[in-house]
PDB file of C-alpha atoms in Angstrom:
ATOM      1  CA  ARG A 427    -131.071 -23.573 184.043  1.00 40.00           C
ATOM      2  CA  ARG A 428    -130.617 -26.456 186.514  1.00 38.00           C
ATOM      3  CA  ALA A 429    -133.934 -27.893 185.354  1.00 42.00           C
ATOM      4  CA  THR A 430    -132.758 -27.685 181.781  1.00 39.00           C
ATOM      5  CA  LEU A 431    -129.482 -29.418 182.623  1.00 33.00           C
ATOM      6  CA  ARG A 432    -131.344 -32.182 184.459  1.00 39.00           C
ATOM      7  CA  SER A 433    -133.647 -32.615 181.449  1.00 44.00           C
ATOM      8  CA  ILE A 434    -130.648 -32.890 179.110  1.00 37.00           C
ATOM      9  CA  ALA A 435    -128.947 -35.351 181.476  1.00 39.00           C
ATOM     10  CA  ALA A 436    -132.046 -37.509 181.528  1.00 45.00           C
ATOM     11  CA  VAL A 437    -132.368 -37.572 177.752  1.00 41.00           C
ATOM     12  CA  ALA A 438    -128.632 -38.143 176.957  1.00 41.00           C
ATOM     13  CA  PRO A 439    -128.422 -41.762 178.194  1.00 42.00           C
ATOM     14  CA  ARG A 440    -131.462 -42.716 176.157  1.00 44.00           C
ATOM     15  CA  ALA A 441    -130.014 -41.082 173.058  1.00 41.00           C
ATOM     16  CA  TRP A 442    -126.689 -42.852 173.587  1.00 36.00           C
ATOM     17  CA  CYS A 443    -128.467 -46.173 173.999  1.00 38.00           C
ATOM     18  CA  MET A 444    -130.370 -45.579 170.787  1.00 41.00           C
ATOM     19  CA  ARG A 445    -127.151 -44.732 168.949  1.00 43.00           C
ATOM     20  CA  ALA A 446    -125.483 -47.823 170.399  1.00 40.00           C
ATOM     21  CA  LYS A 447    -128.369 -50.044 169.352  1.00 43.00           C
ATOM     22  CA  LEU A 448    -128.373 -48.506 165.890  1.00 34.00           C
ATOM     23  CA  SER A 449    -124.614 -49.081 165.582  1.00 42.00           C
ATOM     24  CA  PHE A 450    -125.015 -52.702 166.723  1.00 37.00           C
ATOM     25  CA  VAL A 451    -127.765 -53.285 164.168  1.00 34.00           C
ATOM     26  CA  LEU A 452    -125.667 -51.741 161.407  1.00 30.00           C
ATOM     27  CA  MET A 453    -122.582 -53.761 162.383  1.00 39.00           C
ATOM     28  CA  SER A 454    -124.634 -56.971 162.505  1.00 44.00           C
ATOM     29  CA  ALA A 455    -126.062 -56.254 159.087  1.00 41.00           C
ATOM     30  CA  ILE A 456    -122.599 -55.556 157.700  1.00 37.00           C
ATOM     31  CA  GLY A 457    -121.272 -58.701 159.373  1.00 46.00           C
ATOM     32  CA  GLU A 458    -124.036 -60.854 157.953  1.00 47.00           C
ATOM     33  CA  ALA A 459    -123.564 -59.344 154.509  1.00 43.00           C
ATOM     34  CA  THR A 460    -119.824 -59.908 154.698  1.00 40.00           C
ATOM     35  CA  THR A 461    -120.278 -63.481 155.937  1.00 41.00           C
ATOM     36  CA  SER A 462    -122.777 -64.202 153.165  1.00 45.00           C
ATOM     37  CA  ALA A 463    -120.456 -62.699 150.592  1.00 43.00           C
ATOM     38  CA  VAL A 464    -117.552 -64.771 151.878  1.00 32.00           C
ATOM     39  CA  ALA A 465    -119.722 -67.895 151.985  1.00 38.00           C
ATOM     40  CA  ARG A 466    -120.863 -67.292 148.407  1.00 41.00           C
ATOM     41  CA  ALA A 467    -117.276 -66.699 147.313  1.00 40.00           C
ATOM     42  CA  VAL A 468    -116.125 -69.908 148.974  1.00 33.00           C
ATOM     43  CA  ALA A 469    -119.036 -71.826 147.499  1.00 39.00           C
ATOM     44  CA  ASP A 470    -118.395 -70.373 144.066  1.00 41.00           C
ATOM     45  CA  THR A 471    -114.689 -71.165 144.332  1.00 36.00           C
ATOM     46  CA  THR A 472    -115.375 -74.714 145.504  1.00 35.00           C
ATOM     47  CA  THR A 473    -117.926 -75.253 142.763  1.00 35.00           C
ATOM     48  CA  SER A 474    -115.517 -73.867 140.194  1.00 36.00           C
ATOM     49  CA  SER A 475    -112.739 -76.116 141.489  1.00 37.00           C
ATOM     50  CA  VAL A 476    -114.957 -79.172 141.272  1.00 37.00           C
ATOM     51  CA  ALA A 477    -116.124 -78.150 137.814  1.00 36.00           C
ATOM     52  CA  ARG A 478    -112.548 -77.665 136.701  1.00 39.00           C
ATOM     53  CA  ALA A 479    -111.580 -81.038 138.188  1.00 40.00           C
ATOM     54  CA  VAL A 480    -114.397 -82.874 136.417  1.00 46.00           C
ATOM     55  CA  ALA A 481    -113.788 -80.966 133.215  1.00 50.00           C
ATOM     56  CA  GLY A 482    -110.073 -81.755 133.560  1.00 77.00           C
ATOM     57  CA  THR A 483    -110.413 -85.503 133.137  1.00 90.00           C
ATOM     58  CA  VAL A 484    -108.006 -86.877 130.559  1.00 94.00           C
ATOM     59  CA  PRO A 485    -108.516 -90.278 128.860  1.00 95.00           C
ATOM     60  CA  TRP A 486    -106.265 -92.826 130.547  1.00 97.00           C
ATOM     61  CA  HIS A 487    -104.412 -93.801 127.372  1.00 95.00           C
ATOM     62  CA  GLU A 488    -103.498 -90.164 126.767  1.00 95.00           C
ATOM     63  CA  ARG A 489    -102.138 -89.872 130.308  1.00 96.00           C
ATOM     64  CA  LEU A 490    -100.242 -93.122 129.855  1.00 97.00           C
ATOM     65  CA  ASP A 491     -98.693 -91.941 126.590  1.00 96.00           C
ATOM     66  CA  ARG A 492     -97.438 -88.824 128.385  1.00 95.00           C
ATOM     67  CA  SER A 493     -96.028 -90.871 131.260  1.00 96.00           C
ATOM     68  CA  ILE A 494     -94.218 -93.185 128.856  1.00 96.00           C
ATOM     69  CA  GLY A 495     -92.819 -90.193 126.982  1.00 95.00           C
ATOM     70  CA  LYS A 496     -91.439 -88.673 130.175  1.00 93.00           C
ATOM     71  CA  SER A 497     -89.762 -91.927 131.233  1.00 93.00           C
ATOM     72  CA  LYS A 498     -88.294 -93.202 127.954  1.00 88.00           C
ATOM     73  CA  LYS A 499     -84.736 -92.856 129.217  1.00 89.00           C
ATOM     74  CA  ASP A 500     -85.419 -94.336 132.663  1.00 92.00           C
ATOM     75  CA  ARG A 501     -84.134 -97.871 133.094  1.00 90.00           C
ATOM     76  CA  GLY A 502     -86.921-100.184 134.230  1.00 91.00           C
ATOM     77  CA  ALA A 503     -89.718 -97.802 133.247  1.00 94.00           C
ATOM     78  CA  ASN A 504     -91.197-100.602 131.117  1.00 96.00           C
ATOM     79  CA  PHE A 505     -91.358-103.078 134.028  1.00 97.00           C
ATOM     80  CA  VAL A 506     -94.876-103.822 135.252  1.00 98.00           C
ATOM     81  CA  GLN A 507     -96.359-106.118 137.895  1.00 98.00           C
ATOM     82  CA  ILE A 508     -99.099-108.606 137.052  1.00 98.00           C
ATOM     83  CA  ALA A 509    -101.295-109.973 139.832  1.00 97.00           C
ATOM     84  CA  THR A 510    -103.221-113.207 139.295  1.00 96.00           C
ATOM     85  CA  VAL A 511    -105.173-115.677 141.436  1.00 94.00           C
ATOM     86  CA  ASP A 512    -104.811-119.451 141.270  1.00 91.00           C
ATOM     87  CA  ARG A 513    -107.520-122.102 141.493  1.00 88.00           C
ATOM     88  CA  LEU A 514    -107.392-122.058 145.296  1.00 91.00           C
ATOM     89  CA  GLY A 515    -107.771-118.294 145.501  1.00 92.00           C
ATOM     90  CA  ALA A 516    -104.149-117.601 146.449  1.00 95.00           C
ATOM     91  CA  PRO A 517    -102.704-114.383 144.955  1.00 95.00           C
ATOM     92  CA  HIS A 518     -99.526-114.304 142.894  1.00 96.00           C
ATOM     93  CA  CYS A 519     -97.610-111.291 141.599  1.00 97.00           C
ATOM     94  CA  ARG A 520     -94.578-111.004 139.342  1.00 97.00           C
ATOM     95  CA  THR A 521     -92.686-108.425 137.277  1.00 97.00           C
ATOM     96  CA  VAL A 522     -92.736-108.645 133.495  1.00 97.00           C
ATOM     97  CA  VAL A 523     -91.598-106.403 130.670  1.00 97.00           C
ATOM     98  CA  MET A 524     -94.223-104.311 128.914  1.00 97.00           C
ATOM     99  CA  ARG A 525     -93.722-104.727 125.164  1.00 97.00           C
ATOM    100  CA  GLY A 526     -96.173-102.105 123.938  1.00 96.00           C
ATOM    101  CA  PHE A 527     -99.712-102.040 122.566  1.00 97.00           C
ATOM    102  CA  GLU A 528    -101.132-104.537 120.100  1.00 97.00           C
ATOM    103  CA  ALA A 529    -103.044-102.935 117.229  1.00 95.00           C
ATOM    104  CA  ALA A 530    -104.031-106.320 115.796  1.00 95.00           C
ATOM    105  CA  ALA A 531    -106.108-106.985 118.932  1.00 95.00           C
ATOM    106  CA  GLY A 532    -108.512-104.155 118.144  1.00 93.00           C
ATOM    107  CA  GLU A 533    -110.083-101.879 120.775  1.00 92.00           C
ATOM    108  CA  GLY A 534    -108.450 -98.806 119.323  1.00 91.00           C
ATOM    109  CA  GLY A 535    -104.954 -99.970 120.153  1.00 92.00           C
ATOM    110  CA  ASP A 536    -105.574 -99.995 123.927  1.00 95.00           C
ATOM    111  CA  VAL A 537    -104.618-103.676 124.393  1.00 97.00           C
ATOM    112  CA  LEU A 538    -101.338-104.080 126.279  1.00 98.00           C
ATOM    113  CA  ARG A 539     -98.808-106.658 125.048  1.00 98.00           C
ATOM    114  CA  MET A 540     -96.359-108.803 127.017  1.00 98.00           C
ATOM    115  CA  VAL A 541     -94.651-112.158 126.408  1.00 98.00           C
ATOM    116  CA  THR A 542     -94.421-115.319 128.472  1.00 97.00           C
ATOM    117  CA  ASP A 543     -93.364-118.943 128.529  1.00 97.00           C
ATOM    118  CA  THR A 544     -96.304-121.351 128.303  1.00 97.00           C
ATOM    119  CA  ARG A 545     -94.517-123.619 130.779  1.00 95.00           C
ATOM    120  CA  SER A 546     -94.680-120.996 133.560  1.00 95.00           C
ATOM    121  CA  ASP A 547     -97.132-121.118 136.457  1.00 93.00           C
ATOM    122  CA  LYS A 548     -98.936-117.955 135.409  1.00 95.00           C
ATOM    123  CA  ILE A 549    -100.428-119.791 132.413  1.00 95.00           C
ATOM    124  CA  CYS A 550    -102.381-122.144 134.672  1.00 94.00           C
ATOM    125  CA  GLU A 551    -103.601-119.211 136.723  1.00 95.00           C
ATOM    126  CA  LEU A 552    -104.655-117.136 133.728  1.00 95.00           C
ATOM    127  CA  ILE A 553    -106.473-119.967 131.979  1.00 94.00           C
ATOM    128  CA  ALA A 554    -108.340-120.748 135.201  1.00 91.00           C
ATOM    129  CA  ARG A 555    -109.079-117.082 135.948  1.00 93.00           C
ATOM    130  CA  PRO A 556    -108.260-114.688 133.101  1.00 94.00           C
ATOM    131  CA  GLU A 557    -109.193-111.590 135.104  1.00 95.00           C
ATOM    132  CA  CYS A 558    -106.079-109.891 136.472  1.00 96.00           C
ATOM    133  CA  GLU A 559    -104.597-106.532 137.381  1.00 98.00           C
ATOM    134  CA  LEU A 560    -101.431-104.842 136.186  1.00 98.00           C
ATOM    135  CA  VAL A 561     -99.547-102.110 138.056  1.00 98.00           C
ATOM    136  CA  TRP A 562     -97.312 -99.693 136.156  1.00 98.00           C
ATOM    137  CA  TRP A 563     -95.264 -97.249 138.238  1.00 97.00           C
ATOM    138  CA  PHE A 564     -93.389 -94.263 136.806  1.00 97.00           C
ATOM    139  CA  GLY A 565     -90.853 -93.111 139.381  1.00 94.00           C
ATOM    140  CA  LYS A 566     -89.785 -89.954 137.558  1.00 91.00           C
ATOM    141  CA  SER A 567     -93.281 -88.456 137.555  1.00 94.00           C
ATOM    142  CA  SER A 568     -94.608 -90.305 140.659  1.00 95.00           C
ATOM    143  CA  GLU A 569     -97.514 -91.767 138.681  1.00 97.00           C
ATOM    144  CA  GLN A 570     -99.189 -95.130 139.130  1.00 98.00           C
ATOM    145  CA  TYR A 571    -101.568 -96.960 136.813  1.00 98.00           C
ATOM    146  CA  ARG A 572    -103.602 -99.933 138.006  1.00 98.00           C
ATOM    147  CA  ILE A 573    -105.022-101.548 134.898  1.00 98.00           C
ATOM    148  CA  SER A 574    -107.435-104.432 135.323  1.00 98.00           C
ATOM    149  CA  GLY A 575    -109.154-106.524 132.721  1.00 97.00           C
ATOM    150  CA  ARG A 576    -109.065-109.820 130.879  1.00 96.00           C
ATOM    151  CA  MET A 577    -105.791-111.446 129.886  1.00 97.00           C
ATOM    152  CA  GLU A 578    -105.647-113.452 126.661  1.00 97.00           C
ATOM    153  CA  LEU A 579    -103.058-115.952 125.507  1.00 97.00           C
ATOM    154  CA  VAL A 580    -101.715-116.052 121.940  1.00 97.00           C
ATOM    155  CA  ALA A 581     -99.844-119.364 121.670  1.00 96.00           C
ATOM    156  CA  ASP A 582     -99.149-122.282 119.380  1.00 93.00           C
ATOM    157  CA  ASP A 583     -98.201-124.929 121.934  1.00 94.00           C
ATOM    158  CA  PRO A 584     -99.850-128.353 121.511  1.00 93.00           C
ATOM    159  CA  MET A 585     -98.615-129.278 124.990  1.00 92.00           C
ATOM    160  CA  LEU A 586    -101.302-127.016 126.447  1.00 94.00           C
ATOM    161  CA  LEU A 587    -103.969-129.445 125.229  1.00 89.00           C
ATOM    162  CA  ARG A 588    -102.524-132.049 127.583  1.00 90.00           C
ATOM    163  CA  SER A 589    -103.127-129.836 130.595  1.00 90.00           C
ATOM    164  CA  PHE A 590    -106.306-127.978 129.679  1.00 93.00           C
ATOM    165  CA  THR A 591    -109.524-128.684 127.853  1.00 93.00           C
ATOM    166  CA  ALA A 592    -110.143-127.212 124.433  1.00 92.00           C
ATOM    167  CA  GLU A 593    -112.981-125.165 125.941  1.00 93.00           C
ATOM    168  CA  ALA A 594    -110.703-123.648 128.608  1.00 93.00           C
ATOM    169  CA  LEU A 595    -108.061-122.758 126.040  1.00 93.00           C
ATOM    170  CA  ALA A 596    -110.650-121.219 123.732  1.00 93.00           C
ATOM    171  CA  ALA A 597    -111.976-119.093 126.602  1.00 91.00           C
ATOM    172  CA  ALA A 598    -108.458-117.763 127.247  1.00 94.00           C
ATOM    173  CA  ALA A 599    -107.718-117.063 123.580  1.00 94.00           C
ATOM    174  CA  PRO A 600    -108.569-114.005 121.453  1.00 94.00           C
ATOM    175  CA  ALA A 601    -111.470-114.032 119.028  1.00 94.00           C
ATOM    176  CA  PRO A 602    -110.936-116.564 116.209  1.00 95.00           C
ATOM    177  CA  GLU A 603    -111.070-113.841 113.539  1.00 96.00           C
ATOM    178  CA  GLN A 604    -108.049-112.159 115.152  1.00 96.00           C
ATOM    179  CA  ARG A 605    -105.890-115.258 115.481  1.00 95.00           C
ATOM    180  CA  GLU A 606    -104.081-115.025 112.146  1.00 96.00           C
ATOM    181  CA  ALA A 607    -103.063-111.396 112.645  1.00 97.00           C
ATOM    182  CA  LEU A 608    -102.053-112.040 116.249  1.00 97.00           C
ATOM    183  CA  MET A 609     -99.953-115.059 115.347  1.00 97.00           C
ATOM    184  CA  ALA A 610     -98.101-112.808 112.912  1.00 97.00           C
ATOM    185  CA  ALA A 611     -97.659-110.290 115.724  1.00 98.00           C
ATOM    186  CA  ARG A 612     -96.306-113.117 117.910  1.00 98.00           C
ATOM    187  CA  LYS A 613     -93.649-113.935 115.317  1.00 97.00           C
ATOM    188  CA  GLN A 614     -92.717-110.293 114.905  1.00 98.00           C
ATOM    189  CA  GLN A 615     -92.383-109.860 118.674  1.00 98.00           C
ATOM    190  CA  TRP A 616     -90.081-112.896 118.799  1.00 98.00           C
ATOM    191  CA  GLY A 617     -87.801-111.260 116.291  1.00 97.00           C
ATOM    192  CA  ASN A 618     -87.817-107.990 118.252  1.00 97.00           C
ATOM    193  CA  LEU A 619     -86.492-109.630 121.419  1.00 97.00           C
ATOM    194  CA  SER A 620     -82.835-109.346 122.331  1.00 97.00           C
ATOM    195  CA  ASP A 621     -80.611-112.345 121.634  1.00 97.00           C
ATOM    196  CA  GLN A 622     -80.249-113.020 125.346  1.00 96.00           C
ATOM    197  CA  SER A 623     -84.014-112.955 125.893  1.00 96.00           C
ATOM    198  CA  ARG A 624     -84.688-115.431 123.087  1.00 97.00           C
ATOM    199  CA  GLU A 625     -82.299-117.970 124.627  1.00 96.00           C
ATOM    200  CA  GLN A 626     -84.494-118.236 127.746  1.00 95.00           C
ATOM    201  CA  TRP A 627     -87.220-120.099 125.850  1.00 96.00           C
ATOM    202  CA  PHE A 628     -84.791-122.936 125.058  1.00 95.00           C
ATOM    203  CA  MET A 629     -83.861-123.433 128.715  1.00 95.00           C
ATOM    204  CA  PRO A 630     -85.410-126.075 131.037  1.00 94.00           C
ATOM    205  CA  THR A 631     -88.914-125.541 132.420  1.00 93.00           C
ATOM    206  CA  PRO A 632     -89.194-122.392 134.601  1.00 93.00           C
ATOM    207  CA  GLY A 633     -89.578-123.191 138.294  1.00 91.00           C
ATOM    208  CA  LYS A 634     -88.019-126.651 138.098  1.00 92.00           C
ATOM    209  CA  PRO A 635     -85.048-127.424 140.372  1.00 94.00           C
ATOM    210  CA  VAL A 636     -81.721-126.869 138.646  1.00 94.00           C
ATOM    211  CA  GLY A 637     -80.408-130.142 137.214  1.00 91.00           C
ATOM    212  CA  GLU A 638     -83.788-131.901 137.186  1.00 92.00           C
ATOM    213  CA  GLU A 639     -84.144-131.359 133.446  1.00 92.00           C
ATOM    214  CA  PRO A 640     -81.215-131.568 131.047  1.00 91.00           C
ATOM    215  CA  VAL A 641     -80.252-128.435 129.168  1.00 90.00           C
ATOM    216  CA  GLY A 642     -80.981-129.074 125.512  1.00 86.00           C
ATOM    217  CA  ASN A 643     -79.585-127.446 122.439  1.00 88.00           C
ATOM    218  CA  VAL A 644     -79.745-123.696 123.026  1.00 92.00           C
ATOM    219  CA  PRO A 645     -79.124-121.753 119.802  1.00 94.00           C
ATOM    220  CA  ALA A 646     -76.888-118.794 120.605  1.00 95.00           C
ATOM    221  CA  GLY A 647     -79.040-115.677 120.560  1.00 96.00           C
ATOM    222  CA  GLY A 648     -81.924-117.709 119.214  1.00 96.00           C
ATOM    223  CA  ARG A 649     -80.268-117.610 115.795  1.00 97.00           C
ATOM    224  CA  ASP A 650     -79.378-120.164 113.175  1.00 95.00           C
ATOM    225  CA  VAL A 651     -75.701-121.130 113.383  1.00 93.00           C
ATOM    226  CA  GLU A 652     -75.049-120.953 109.653  1.00 93.00           C
ATOM    227  CA  SER A 653     -77.204-118.063 108.454  1.00 96.00           C
ATOM    228  CA  GLY A 654     -77.294-116.031 111.654  1.00 95.00           C
ATOM    229  CA  LYS A 655     -80.992-115.412 111.131  1.00 97.00           C
ATOM    230  CA  VAL A 656     -83.460-115.559 113.994  1.00 97.00           C
ATOM    231  CA  VAL A 657     -84.960-119.050 114.303  1.00 97.00           C
ATOM    232  CA  GLU A 658     -88.704-119.641 114.363  1.00 97.00           C
ATOM    233  CA  PRO A 659     -90.323-118.994 117.770  1.00 97.00           C
ATOM    234  CA  PRO A 660     -90.478-122.129 119.905  1.00 96.00           C
ATOM    235  CA  GLU A 661     -93.882-123.539 120.804  1.00 96.00           C
ATOM    236  CA  SER A 662     -93.502-122.306 124.393  1.00 96.00           C
ATOM    237  CA  PHE A 663     -93.266-118.664 123.291  1.00 98.00           C
ATOM    238  CA  ALA A 664     -96.561-116.803 123.706  1.00 98.00           C
ATOM    239  CA  LEU A 665     -98.026-113.336 123.765  1.00 98.00           C
ATOM    240  CA  LEU A 666    -100.046-112.059 126.709  1.00 98.00           C
ATOM    241  CA  LEU A 667    -102.675-109.475 125.832  1.00 98.00           C
ATOM    242  CA  LEU A 668    -104.425-107.479 128.536  1.00 98.00           C
ATOM    243  CA  ARG A 669    -107.739-105.963 127.497  1.00 97.00           C
ATOM    244  CA  PRO A 670    -108.332-103.083 129.949  1.00 97.00           C
ATOM    245  CA  ARG A 671    -111.736-102.667 131.554  1.00 97.00           C
ATOM    246  CA  ARG A 672    -110.812-100.399 134.476  1.00 98.00           C
ATOM    247  CA  VAL A 673    -107.890 -97.993 134.882  1.00 98.00           C
ATOM    248  CA  ASP A 674    -107.109 -96.394 138.251  1.00 98.00           C
ATOM    249  CA  TYR A 675    -104.646 -93.524 137.833  1.00 98.00           C
ATOM    250  CA  LEU A 676    -102.869 -91.839 140.750  1.00 97.00           C
ATOM    251  CA  CYS A 677    -100.382 -88.957 140.664  1.00 96.00           C
ATOM    252  CA  LEU A 678     -98.726 -88.638 144.072  1.00 94.00           C
ATOM    253  CA  SER A 679     -96.973 -85.363 143.312  1.00 90.00           C
ATOM    254  CA  GLY A 680    -100.238 -83.627 142.386  1.00 85.00           C
ATOM    255  CA  ASN A 681    -102.627 -85.597 144.617  1.00 89.00           C
ATOM    256  CA  LEU A 682    -104.751 -86.426 141.578  1.00 95.00           C
ATOM    257  CA  ARG A 683    -106.677 -89.651 141.105  1.00 97.00           C
ATOM    258  CA  GLN A 684    -108.862 -90.595 138.158  1.00 97.00           C
ATOM    259  CA  ILE A 685    -110.780 -93.793 137.464  1.00 98.00           C
ATOM    260  CA  ASP A 686    -111.732 -94.782 133.917  1.00 98.00           C
ATOM    261  CA  LEU A 687    -114.326 -97.486 133.257  1.00 97.00           C
ATOM    262  CA  ARG A 688    -115.154 -99.211 129.985  1.00 96.00           C
ATOM    263  CA  SER A 689    -118.828 -99.785 129.276  1.00 93.00           C
ATOM    264  CA  PRO A 690    -120.272-102.837 127.505  1.00 88.00           C
ATOM    265  CA  GLU A 691    -120.646-100.550 124.481  1.00 86.00           C
ATOM    266  CA  CYS A 692    -116.833-100.083 124.502  1.00 86.00           C
ATOM    267  CA  ASP A 693    -117.032 -96.449 125.626  1.00 92.00           C
ATOM    268  CA  TRP A 694    -114.660 -95.098 128.276  1.00 95.00           C
ATOM    269  CA  THR A 695    -115.849 -92.769 131.062  1.00 95.00           C
ATOM    270  CA  GLY A 696    -113.443 -91.065 133.461  1.00 96.00           C
ATOM    271  CA  VAL A 697    -114.114 -89.346 136.788  1.00 96.00           C
ATOM    272  CA  ILE A 698    -111.856 -87.527 139.252  1.00 96.00           C
ATOM    273  CA  VAL A 699    -112.075 -89.119 142.712  1.00 95.00           C
ATOM    274  CA  VAL A 700    -110.542 -88.512 146.118  1.00 93.00           C
ATOM    275  CA  GLY A 701    -107.034 -89.955 146.206  1.00 83.00           C
TER     276      GLY A 701
END
């Protein structure tokens, strides 16, 4: 009996060790399987997220239309900043009013329209270097659009020929076949301005010291005294047309950034990027 007990005692540790090793092997296998399953799930989820992000690109003009719609009642939602560079490479930035999109300029109605005074400094900068960038911020939805491209000038000011060559002015102007329609759009935009805004174009040259130039005859509201009709636009009144080539969209509330690029074939391609 004692011999039997000793035999059992000798065998028991080995059996326990075998069971322990078997349990360890099984647990390792389960752990590896679980880890692999988790890794595959994470990879699948990440891949799906990326796929959804890429598939979720929205053309920039559609996003912009939505942003404008959300901010129609917000004062200042149509204020944008235009950054230019002068002949010496110095940057300049100013706030202007966005007036809408110009269908007569082609490109599917994507061309942005603003107005300016041909006597302002920005004209010299844009004729020298027509490439610029516009920033449009929508505070209500925390969205920013950085729109860069080529700025064109629609004007009828003979004074410009005294400061710039005909070649430089032609390079800063729209295509000749669009001029007639755009000049009509210029006149229409003049009539759409508020009375107070129209008066500014009859004031002395912007940027000049007060009193250096005499204040001429300023028609009240830019209207004829007798008929009350809007007078013809002065020569210094011009349209600014920005033809977008790159749009960088950023939504701070959703941490979403998308960049749209226009190809030489006039096709737009958008991609979601890290914000």
